[in-house]
Short mmCIF file of C-alpha atoms in Angstrom, two decimals:
data_model
loop_
_atom_site.label_atom_id
_atom_site.label_comp_id
_atom_site.label_asym_id
_atom_site.label_seq_id
_atom_site.Cartn_x
_atom_site.Cartn_y
_atom_site.Cartn_z
CA MET A 1068 15.34 -20.24 -7.91
CA SER A 1069 16.67 -21.46 -4.56
CA LEU A 1070 17.83 -24.66 -6.26
CA GLU A 1071 20.19 -22.64 -8.51
CA PHE A 1072 21.49 -20.43 -5.69
CA THR A 1073 21.65 -22.92 -2.80
CA SER A 1074 21.52 -26.37 -4.45
CA SER A 1075 18.35 -27.10 -2.47
CA GLY A 1076 14.66 -26.51 -2.98
CA GLY A 1077 11.19 -27.36 -1.72
CA GLY A 1078 9.77 -26.67 1.71
CA GLY A 1079 6.83 -24.64 2.91
CA ARG A 1080 5.53 -21.36 1.60
CA GLY A 1081 8.20 -18.64 1.64
CA GLU A 1082 11.06 -20.99 2.49
CA ASP A 1083 12.38 -20.84 -1.08
CA ALA A 1084 12.69 -17.03 -0.96
CA PHE A 1085 14.17 -17.16 2.53
CA ARG A 1086 16.95 -19.51 1.41
CA VAL A 1087 17.81 -17.20 -1.52
CA LEU A 1088 17.93 -14.10 0.69
CA ARG A 1089 20.05 -15.86 3.30
CA THR A 1090 22.52 -16.94 0.62
CA ILE A 1091 22.74 -13.43 -0.86
CA GLU A 1092 23.33 -11.99 2.60
CA GLY A 1093 26.32 -14.29 2.99
CA TRP A 1094 27.88 -12.75 -0.10
CA ARG A 1095 28.16 -9.33 1.50
CA PRO A 1096 31.79 -8.29 1.95
CA VAL A 1097 33.12 -8.11 5.48
CA LEU A 1098 33.92 -4.46 6.13
CA PRO A 1099 37.07 -3.65 8.11
CA PRO A 1100 36.75 -2.01 11.52
CA VAL A 1101 36.95 1.79 11.61
CA LEU A 1102 39.05 3.32 14.39
CA MET A 1103 39.57 6.95 15.40
CA VAL A 1104 42.75 8.58 16.70
CA ASP A 1105 41.79 12.02 18.02
CA GLY A 1106 43.93 15.13 18.00
CA VAL A 1107 44.15 15.16 21.82
CA ARG A 1108 46.45 12.33 22.85
CA SER A 1109 48.04 11.56 26.20
CA ILE A 1110 49.85 8.72 27.96
CA SER A 1111 48.16 7.17 30.98
CA GLY A 1112 48.67 4.01 33.00
CA VAL A 1113 45.60 4.38 35.18
CA GLY A 1114 42.76 1.89 35.02
CA GLU A 1115 42.16 -1.48 33.42
CA GLY A 1116 39.93 -0.40 30.53
CA SER A 1117 40.22 -1.58 26.95
CA PHE A 1118 43.00 -0.31 24.72
CA ASP A 1119 42.41 3.29 23.68
CA LEU A 1120 44.09 4.41 20.45
CA ASN A 1121 44.37 7.94 21.83
CA GLY A 1122 46.79 6.89 24.56
CA THR A 1123 44.66 6.30 27.64
CA ASN A 1124 45.75 3.07 29.37
CA ILE A 1125 48.33 2.58 26.63
CA ILE A 1126 51.03 1.70 29.16
CA ARG A 1127 49.23 -1.42 30.34
CA ARG A 1128 48.63 -2.52 26.76
CA LEU A 1129 52.30 -2.03 25.93
CA GLN A 1130 53.31 -4.01 29.01
CA ARG A 1131 51.21 -6.94 27.78
CA LEU A 1132 52.97 -6.77 24.42
CA GLN A 1133 56.40 -6.52 26.04
CA SER A 1134 55.80 -9.44 28.43
CA PRO A 1135 53.03 -11.56 26.91
CA SER A 1136 51.53 -14.70 28.41
CA THR A 1137 52.61 -18.10 27.10
CA GLN A 1138 49.69 -18.37 24.69
CA ASP A 1139 50.39 -14.88 23.28
CA LEU A 1140 54.16 -14.99 22.81
CA SER A 1141 53.77 -13.68 19.26
CA ASP A 1142 52.73 -10.34 20.77
CA ARG A 1143 56.39 -9.75 21.56
CA GLU A 1144 57.01 -9.31 17.83
CA ILE A 1145 54.41 -6.54 17.80
CA PHE A 1146 56.30 -4.79 20.59
CA ARG A 1147 59.55 -5.14 18.64
CA ALA A 1148 57.88 -3.67 15.57
CA LEU A 1149 56.69 -0.76 17.68
CA GLN A 1150 60.20 -0.18 19.00
CA ASN A 1151 61.64 -0.29 15.46
CA PHE A 1152 59.14 2.37 14.44
CA VAL A 1153 60.23 4.66 17.27
CA ARG A 1154 63.86 4.13 16.26
CA ALA A 1155 63.09 5.02 12.66
CA VAL A 1156 61.21 8.17 13.60
CA LEU A 1157 63.89 9.33 16.04
CA ASP A 1158 66.62 8.28 13.58
CA ASP A 1159 68.49 6.45 16.33
CA GLU A 1160 68.98 2.67 16.26
CA SER A 1161 70.06 2.69 19.91
CA VAL A 1162 66.66 3.82 21.24
CA SER A 1163 64.67 1.31 23.28
CA ILE A 1164 61.40 1.51 25.16
CA ASP A 1165 60.23 -0.62 28.07
CA ILE A 1166 57.55 -0.62 30.74
CA PRO A 1167 58.62 -0.66 34.44
CA HIS A 1168 57.00 -3.08 36.90
CA ASP A 1169 54.81 -0.39 38.50
CA VAL A 1170 53.31 0.54 35.10
CA ALA A 1171 53.67 4.22 36.04
CA THR A 1172 55.34 5.44 32.87
CA ILE A 1173 57.19 4.40 29.75
CA HIS A 1174 60.98 4.30 29.95
CA VAL A 1175 62.86 5.61 26.93
CA THR A 1176 66.54 4.73 26.73
CA GLN A 1177 68.69 6.74 24.35
CA GLY A 1178 72.45 7.10 24.31
CA GLY A 1179 72.79 5.05 27.49
CA GLN A 1180 70.44 7.31 29.48
CA THR A 1181 66.99 6.17 30.62
CA LEU A 1182 64.26 8.72 31.29
CA PRO A 1183 60.50 8.58 31.81
CA ILE A 1184 58.63 9.50 28.67
CA GLU A 1185 57.24 12.68 30.19
CA ASN A 1186 60.82 14.02 30.28
CA MET A 1187 61.35 13.40 26.57
CA GLY A 1188 59.02 16.08 25.25
CA THR A 1189 55.52 16.07 23.84
CA GLY A 1190 56.74 15.02 20.41
CA VAL A 1191 57.90 11.65 21.75
CA HIS A 1192 54.51 11.20 23.43
CA GLU A 1193 52.87 11.69 20.04
CA VAL A 1194 55.24 9.30 18.28
CA VAL A 1195 54.66 6.51 20.80
CA ILE A 1196 50.87 6.84 20.69
CA LEU A 1197 50.68 6.92 16.90
CA ALA A 1198 53.20 4.08 16.66
CA ALA A 1199 51.21 1.93 19.06
CA ALA A 1200 47.96 2.60 17.24
CA ALA A 1201 49.41 1.86 13.81
CA THR A 1202 51.41 -1.21 14.85
CA VAL A 1203 48.94 -2.97 17.14
CA THR A 1204 46.02 -2.46 14.76
CA THR A 1205 45.97 -4.47 11.53
CA ASP A 1206 43.76 -4.48 8.42
CA ALA A 1207 41.58 -1.64 9.72
CA VAL A 1208 40.50 1.79 8.57
CA MET A 1209 42.19 4.34 10.82
CA CYS A 1210 41.11 7.97 10.96
CA ILE A 1211 43.90 10.14 12.39
CA GLU A 1212 43.26 13.75 13.35
CA GLU A 1213 46.14 16.21 12.96
CA PRO A 1214 49.14 13.89 13.40
CA GLU A 1215 51.37 16.94 12.91
CA LEU A 1216 50.64 18.20 16.43
CA HIS A 1217 53.98 18.46 18.28
CA LEU A 1218 55.84 16.71 15.42
CA HIS A 1219 58.66 18.33 13.45
CA PRO A 1220 58.04 18.33 9.66
CA VAL A 1221 60.77 15.71 9.16
CA LEU A 1222 59.04 13.41 11.67
CA GLN A 1223 55.72 13.99 9.91
CA ARG A 1224 57.16 12.68 6.65
CA LYS A 1225 58.79 9.72 8.38
CA LEU A 1226 55.48 8.88 10.00
CA LEU A 1227 53.71 8.87 6.63
CA LYS A 1228 56.41 6.67 5.11
CA TYR A 1229 56.13 4.17 7.94
CA LEU A 1230 52.34 4.03 7.77
CA ALA A 1231 52.47 3.42 4.02
CA LEU A 1232 55.25 0.85 3.90
CA GLU A 1233 55.20 -0.99 7.23
CA THR A 1234 51.55 -1.32 8.28
CA SER A 1235 48.47 -2.98 6.77
CA ASN A 1236 45.83 -0.37 7.56
CA GLN A 1237 44.01 2.13 5.36
CA TYR A 1238 44.46 5.67 6.69
CA PHE A 1239 42.34 8.79 6.46
CA ILE A 1240 44.30 11.73 7.86
CA ALA A 1241 42.81 15.14 8.63
CA THR A 1242 45.57 17.74 8.62
CA HIS A 1243 46.30 21.45 8.43
CA SER A 1244 49.99 20.83 7.71
CA ALA A 1245 51.48 21.95 4.40
CA HIS A 1246 54.41 19.63 5.16
CA LEU A 1247 52.15 16.62 4.64
CA LEU A 1248 50.77 18.01 1.38
CA ASP A 1249 54.08 17.74 -0.48
CA SER A 1250 54.28 13.99 0.14
CA SER A 1251 53.82 11.70 -2.87
CA ILE A 1252 52.23 9.06 -0.62
CA GLY A 1253 48.47 8.77 -0.83
CA SER A 1254 45.80 11.02 -2.30
CA ILE A 1255 44.85 14.51 -1.14
CA PHE A 1256 41.28 15.78 -0.79
CA HIS A 1257 40.14 19.32 0.00
CA ILE A 1258 37.18 19.66 2.37
CA GLU A 1259 35.41 23.02 2.38
CA ARG A 1260 32.39 24.28 4.25
CA GLU A 1261 29.70 25.57 1.87
CA GLY A 1262 26.56 26.77 3.59
CA ASN A 1263 25.22 24.00 5.80
CA GLU A 1264 27.26 21.22 4.26
CA SER A 1265 30.84 20.16 3.62
CA LYS A 1266 32.13 19.59 0.10
CA LEU A 1267 34.95 17.15 -0.62
CA ARG A 1268 37.04 17.50 -3.78
CA PHE A 1269 40.03 15.53 -5.04
CA ALA A 1270 43.14 17.73 -5.16
CA GLY A 1271 45.10 16.04 -7.90
CA SER A 1272 46.54 19.06 -9.67
CA ALA A 1273 49.16 21.58 -8.59
CA SER A 1274 46.58 24.37 -8.74
CA ALA A 1275 44.22 22.43 -6.48
CA ARG A 1276 46.97 21.92 -3.90
CA SER A 1277 47.89 25.57 -4.16
CA SER A 1278 44.27 26.41 -3.36
CA ILE A 1279 44.47 24.25 -0.24
CA CYS A 1280 47.62 26.06 0.91
CA ALA A 1281 45.92 29.41 0.36
CA ASP A 1282 42.93 28.31 2.46
CA LEU A 1283 45.31 27.20 5.20
CA GLY A 1284 46.86 30.68 5.21
CA TYR A 1285 50.27 29.68 3.87
CA ARG A 1286 52.33 31.98 1.68
CA PRO A 1287 54.79 30.60 -0.88
CA SER A 1288 57.71 31.51 1.39
CA ASP A 1289 56.16 29.44 4.19
CA LEU A 1290 56.03 26.22 2.20
CA VAL A 1291 58.72 23.60 2.10
CA GLN A 1292 60.71 23.82 -1.12
CA ALA A 1293 62.41 20.86 -2.72
CA ASN A 1294 65.54 20.00 -0.80
CA ALA A 1295 67.82 20.24 -3.85
CA VAL A 1296 67.63 22.48 -6.92
CA ILE A 1297 69.10 21.54 -10.29
CA TRP A 1298 69.56 24.41 -12.73
CA VAL A 1299 69.64 23.47 -16.43
CA GLU A 1300 69.67 25.54 -19.61
CA GLY A 1301 66.32 24.42 -20.99
CA PRO A 1302 63.49 21.85 -21.08
CA SER A 1303 65.39 19.30 -23.17
CA ASP A 1304 68.10 19.09 -20.49
CA ARG A 1305 65.38 18.29 -17.96
CA VAL A 1306 64.11 15.42 -20.12
CA TYR A 1307 67.56 13.85 -20.37
CA LEU A 1308 68.50 14.41 -16.74
CA LYS A 1309 65.27 12.97 -15.30
CA HIS A 1310 65.70 9.92 -17.54
CA TRP A 1311 69.30 9.33 -16.45
CA ILE A 1312 68.50 9.80 -12.76
CA GLU A 1313 65.68 7.27 -13.03
CA GLN A 1314 67.98 4.78 -14.74
CA LEU A 1315 70.58 4.85 -11.95
CA ALA A 1316 68.17 5.41 -9.02
CA PRO A 1317 64.83 3.92 -10.11
CA ALA A 1318 61.80 5.09 -8.11
CA GLU A 1319 64.00 6.61 -5.40
CA PHE A 1320 63.15 10.29 -5.86
CA VAL A 1321 60.07 12.38 -6.55
CA GLU A 1322 60.61 15.56 -8.53
CA GLY A 1323 59.17 18.51 -6.65
CA THR A 1324 59.82 16.87 -3.28
CA HIS A 1325 63.37 15.53 -3.28
CA TYR A 1326 64.61 17.85 -6.02
CA SER A 1327 63.41 20.49 -8.48
CA ILE A 1328 64.73 21.22 -11.96
CA MET A 1329 64.78 24.92 -12.86
CA PHE A 1330 65.68 26.69 -16.11
CA TYR A 1331 68.17 29.53 -16.28
CA GLY A 1332 67.88 30.18 -20.03
CA GLY A 1333 69.96 28.69 -22.79
CA SER A 1334 72.13 31.70 -23.57
CA LEU A 1335 72.53 33.33 -20.16
CA LEU A 1336 75.95 31.99 -19.21
CA SER A 1337 77.08 31.88 -22.83
CA SER A 1338 76.34 35.52 -23.59
CA LEU A 1339 77.53 37.18 -20.39
CA SER A 1340 80.89 38.90 -20.61
CA PRO A 1341 83.35 39.82 -17.81
CA LEU A 1342 81.71 43.24 -17.84
CA ASP A 1343 78.40 41.68 -16.75
CA ALA A 1344 79.67 41.00 -13.23
CA ASP A 1345 76.38 41.97 -11.57
CA GLU A 1346 74.39 39.49 -13.66
CA VAL A 1347 76.86 36.71 -12.92
CA GLU A 1348 76.76 37.48 -9.19
CA GLU A 1349 72.96 37.49 -9.27
CA PHE A 1350 72.92 34.02 -10.78
CA VAL A 1351 75.45 32.71 -8.27
CA SER A 1352 73.39 34.20 -5.42
CA LEU A 1353 70.57 31.82 -6.32
CA ARG A 1354 72.35 29.47 -3.96
CA ASN A 1355 71.05 31.53 -1.07
CA LEU A 1356 67.62 30.09 -1.86
CA ASN A 1357 68.81 26.53 -1.46
CA ARG A 1358 72.21 25.33 -0.29
CA TYR A 1359 72.03 22.08 -2.27
CA MET A 1360 72.45 23.21 -5.86
CA VAL A 1361 73.51 21.64 -9.16
CA VAL A 1362 74.16 23.63 -12.34
CA LEU A 1363 74.32 21.72 -15.63
CA ILE A 1364 76.26 23.75 -18.20
CA ASP A 1365 76.87 23.10 -21.89
CA SER A 1366 80.59 23.62 -22.43
CA ASP A 1367 80.10 25.07 -25.95
CA ARG A 1368 83.77 24.22 -26.54
CA ASP A 1369 84.73 23.39 -30.12
CA SER A 1370 88.02 21.72 -29.15
CA ALA A 1371 89.70 20.07 -26.19
CA ASP A 1372 91.94 23.11 -25.75
CA ALA A 1373 89.13 25.67 -25.74
CA GLY A 1374 88.30 27.26 -22.39
CA LEU A 1375 85.04 28.09 -20.66
CA SER A 1376 83.58 31.56 -20.70
CA ALA A 1377 84.34 33.78 -17.71
CA ALA A 1378 80.74 33.54 -16.49
CA LYS A 1379 80.73 29.73 -16.58
CA SER A 1380 84.11 29.59 -14.85
CA ARG A 1381 82.78 31.85 -12.07
CA VAL A 1382 79.84 29.50 -11.45
CA VAL A 1383 82.13 26.46 -11.39
CA ARG A 1384 84.45 28.07 -8.83
CA GLU A 1385 81.54 29.03 -6.59
CA LEU A 1386 80.09 25.53 -6.46
CA GLU A 1387 83.45 23.80 -6.12
CA GLY A 1388 83.93 25.71 -2.86
CA ASP A 1389 81.34 23.49 -1.14
CA PRO A 1390 81.56 20.08 -2.85
CA LEU A 1391 79.17 18.34 -0.45
CA ALA A 1392 76.30 20.66 -1.34
CA GLY A 1393 77.26 22.15 -4.70
CA LEU A 1394 77.98 20.61 -8.09
CA ALA A 1395 78.88 22.26 -11.38
CA TRP A 1396 78.49 19.79 -14.23
CA VAL A 1397 80.13 21.05 -17.43
CA THR A 1398 79.36 18.70 -20.32
CA ALA A 1399 82.30 16.66 -21.57
CA GLY A 1400 81.32 17.50 -25.14
CA TYR A 1401 79.93 20.51 -26.97
CA THR A 1402 76.39 20.10 -25.59
CA ILE A 1403 74.32 17.60 -23.63
CA GLU A 1404 73.33 15.88 -26.88
CA ASN A 1405 76.94 14.67 -27.25
CA TYR A 1406 76.14 12.13 -24.51
CA VAL A 1407 73.59 10.45 -26.82
CA ASP A 1408 74.62 7.63 -29.15
CA GLU A 1409 74.84 8.97 -32.73
CA ALA A 1410 72.50 6.41 -34.31
CA ARG A 1411 69.97 6.91 -31.54
CA LEU A 1412 70.09 10.69 -31.91
CA ASN A 1413 69.68 10.46 -35.70
CA SER A 1414 66.57 8.29 -35.28
CA ALA A 1415 65.15 10.76 -32.75
CA VAL A 1416 65.70 13.66 -35.17
CA VAL A 1417 63.75 11.80 -37.87
CA GLU A 1418 60.94 11.00 -35.42
CA ALA A 1419 60.71 14.63 -34.29
CA HIS A 1420 61.06 16.00 -37.84
CA PRO A 1421 59.59 13.53 -40.37
CA SER A 1422 60.44 15.91 -43.22
CA VAL A 1423 64.10 14.87 -42.96
CA SER A 1424 63.29 11.17 -43.23
CA GLY A 1425 65.74 9.44 -45.55
CA ALA A 1426 68.33 12.17 -45.22
CA SER A 1427 71.96 11.20 -44.84
CA PHE A 1428 73.32 12.73 -41.64
CA SER A 1429 77.01 13.49 -41.47
CA SER A 1430 79.02 12.12 -38.56
CA TYR A 1431 80.00 14.38 -35.69
CA GLY A 1432 82.66 14.38 -33.03
CA ARG A 1433 82.81 15.22 -29.34
CA TRP A 1434 83.36 18.94 -29.98
CA ASP A 1435 80.76 19.32 -32.75
CA ASN A 1436 77.16 20.46 -32.35
CA PRO A 1437 75.05 17.34 -33.08
CA LEU A 1438 71.95 19.45 -33.80
CA ALA A 1439 73.58 22.04 -36.04
CA ALA A 1440 71.21 23.10 -38.82
CA ALA A 1441 73.75 22.18 -41.49
CA ARG A 1442 73.89 18.63 -40.14
CA VAL A 1443 70.23 17.78 -39.46
CA GLY A 1444 68.69 19.85 -42.24
CA VAL A 1445 66.36 21.74 -39.89
CA LYS A 1446 66.93 25.41 -39.16
CA SER A 1447 65.60 25.27 -35.59
CA PRO A 1448 65.30 21.62 -34.52
CA SER A 1449 62.96 20.88 -31.61
CA LYS A 1450 65.36 19.87 -28.86
CA VAL A 1451 62.52 18.82 -26.54
CA ALA A 1452 60.84 16.57 -29.12
CA ILE A 1453 64.20 15.02 -29.98
CA ALA A 1454 65.03 14.45 -26.30
CA LYS A 1455 61.66 12.78 -25.68
CA ALA A 1456 62.21 10.50 -28.67
CA VAL A 1457 65.65 9.57 -27.34
CA VAL A 1458 64.48 8.60 -23.83
CA GLU A 1459 61.50 6.61 -25.13
CA VAL A 1460 63.95 3.96 -26.34
CA PRO A 1461 65.05 1.76 -23.40
CA GLY A 1462 68.69 1.20 -22.58
CA GLY A 1463 71.55 3.26 -23.86
CA ASP A 1464 75.27 3.67 -23.29
CA TRP A 1465 77.07 5.83 -20.73
CA PRO A 1466 79.74 7.61 -22.79
CA LEU A 1467 82.37 10.06 -21.61
CA ASP A 1468 81.79 11.10 -17.98
CA LEU A 1469 77.98 10.71 -18.09
CA GLN A 1470 77.61 7.97 -15.48
CA GLU A 1471 80.08 9.68 -13.15
CA LYS A 1472 78.21 12.99 -13.31
CA VAL A 1473 74.72 11.51 -12.95
CA THR A 1474 75.95 9.51 -9.96
CA ALA A 1475 77.30 12.72 -8.42
CA VAL A 1476 73.91 14.40 -8.90
CA ILE A 1477 72.15 11.45 -7.26
CA GLU A 1478 74.53 11.50 -4.28
CA LEU A 1479 73.92 15.23 -3.79
CA ILE A 1480 70.14 14.70 -3.86
CA ARG A 1481 70.53 11.94 -1.28
CA ARG A 1482 72.57 14.21 1.00
CA ALA A 1483 69.98 16.96 0.67
CA ASN A 1484 67.23 14.53 1.66
CA SER A 1485 69.16 12.47 4.22
CA SER A 1486 66.64 13.26 6.95
CA ILE A 1487 63.61 11.94 5.04
CA LEU A 1488 64.87 9.21 2.71
#
């Protein structure tokens, strides 16, 4: 056996088995080091002990990185990476950190003013410690306890983004912060005490995350909502809009975090009359829930000269009053389906409704309803199924004002998330 495993054999009694076991032992994977960053963190320059990820003696370690010996000049790049992290978290490219000759503190220079770190607030202490731990350590498993302590929710999200994109470690983070739960980075697990043991469960669903928030004592009004809300008439509009956003800004946004799409009902703005002023005002007041708001409205116009209903005009005026945070998108045709290429829409209708296969669809214009029963041969066509069939086909044109409007939606989402993107 040892001849097959080790290319050698023979020897005294037991040597054959010993060679096999020694070879198998060499196959064991090398496990990465596991490091702990506790919830209690402080800056200290006292003593000459080894580097502590919780902040003790961190000043001396940073000084070595800032001014390394000749054989360790590459350490200066680690210090620069640490400084870049602090700049990203504080959202200020002018920030610099340095260690004075007496190693008594950390100097933070911002806006031309230099102050000791203890004058910058506890949040900066936390940022520097976590930055040092994450930047100096490579290819390790890091366990971080409650990184949200003393950090604003925006800084919490920036910290997560940096850890995920700019460092090489694997992180396990224990947190009581709902602001970290709405991040799309990483996986979330719920740890509960049951009797004399702790149970760990993967929280992959919305209901599981809701259960975590309930256990943490959060109410819905306490939780961070998406930073921008897009109101559409129905589910098919959501299918199209998500597809178009992804085409122009691939992988940039996460629905539910950067924006949410809500439904206001297909006939609400179409059926309201000038006498329904209270209902119109109630819809407009939805903006009080979130300043950054988009409303996508089917024009329902059957000609270029036709006007909008009074209710739709009221919504447009309201959102036009704050163009940086509000956008009223009235379709340039009769409905949102008028943005879809005719041949592509016809194929999607057949896929969603096989009973009409082989039918000859009449052509339609900009101010016609592409899904009218008389045209498609279906009394109540499934708009959602048709929309899904449309977006499954890659590519597509950008007719009328489609690209302009989708770009405007994307820019509004970016403005709403400027502090975390």
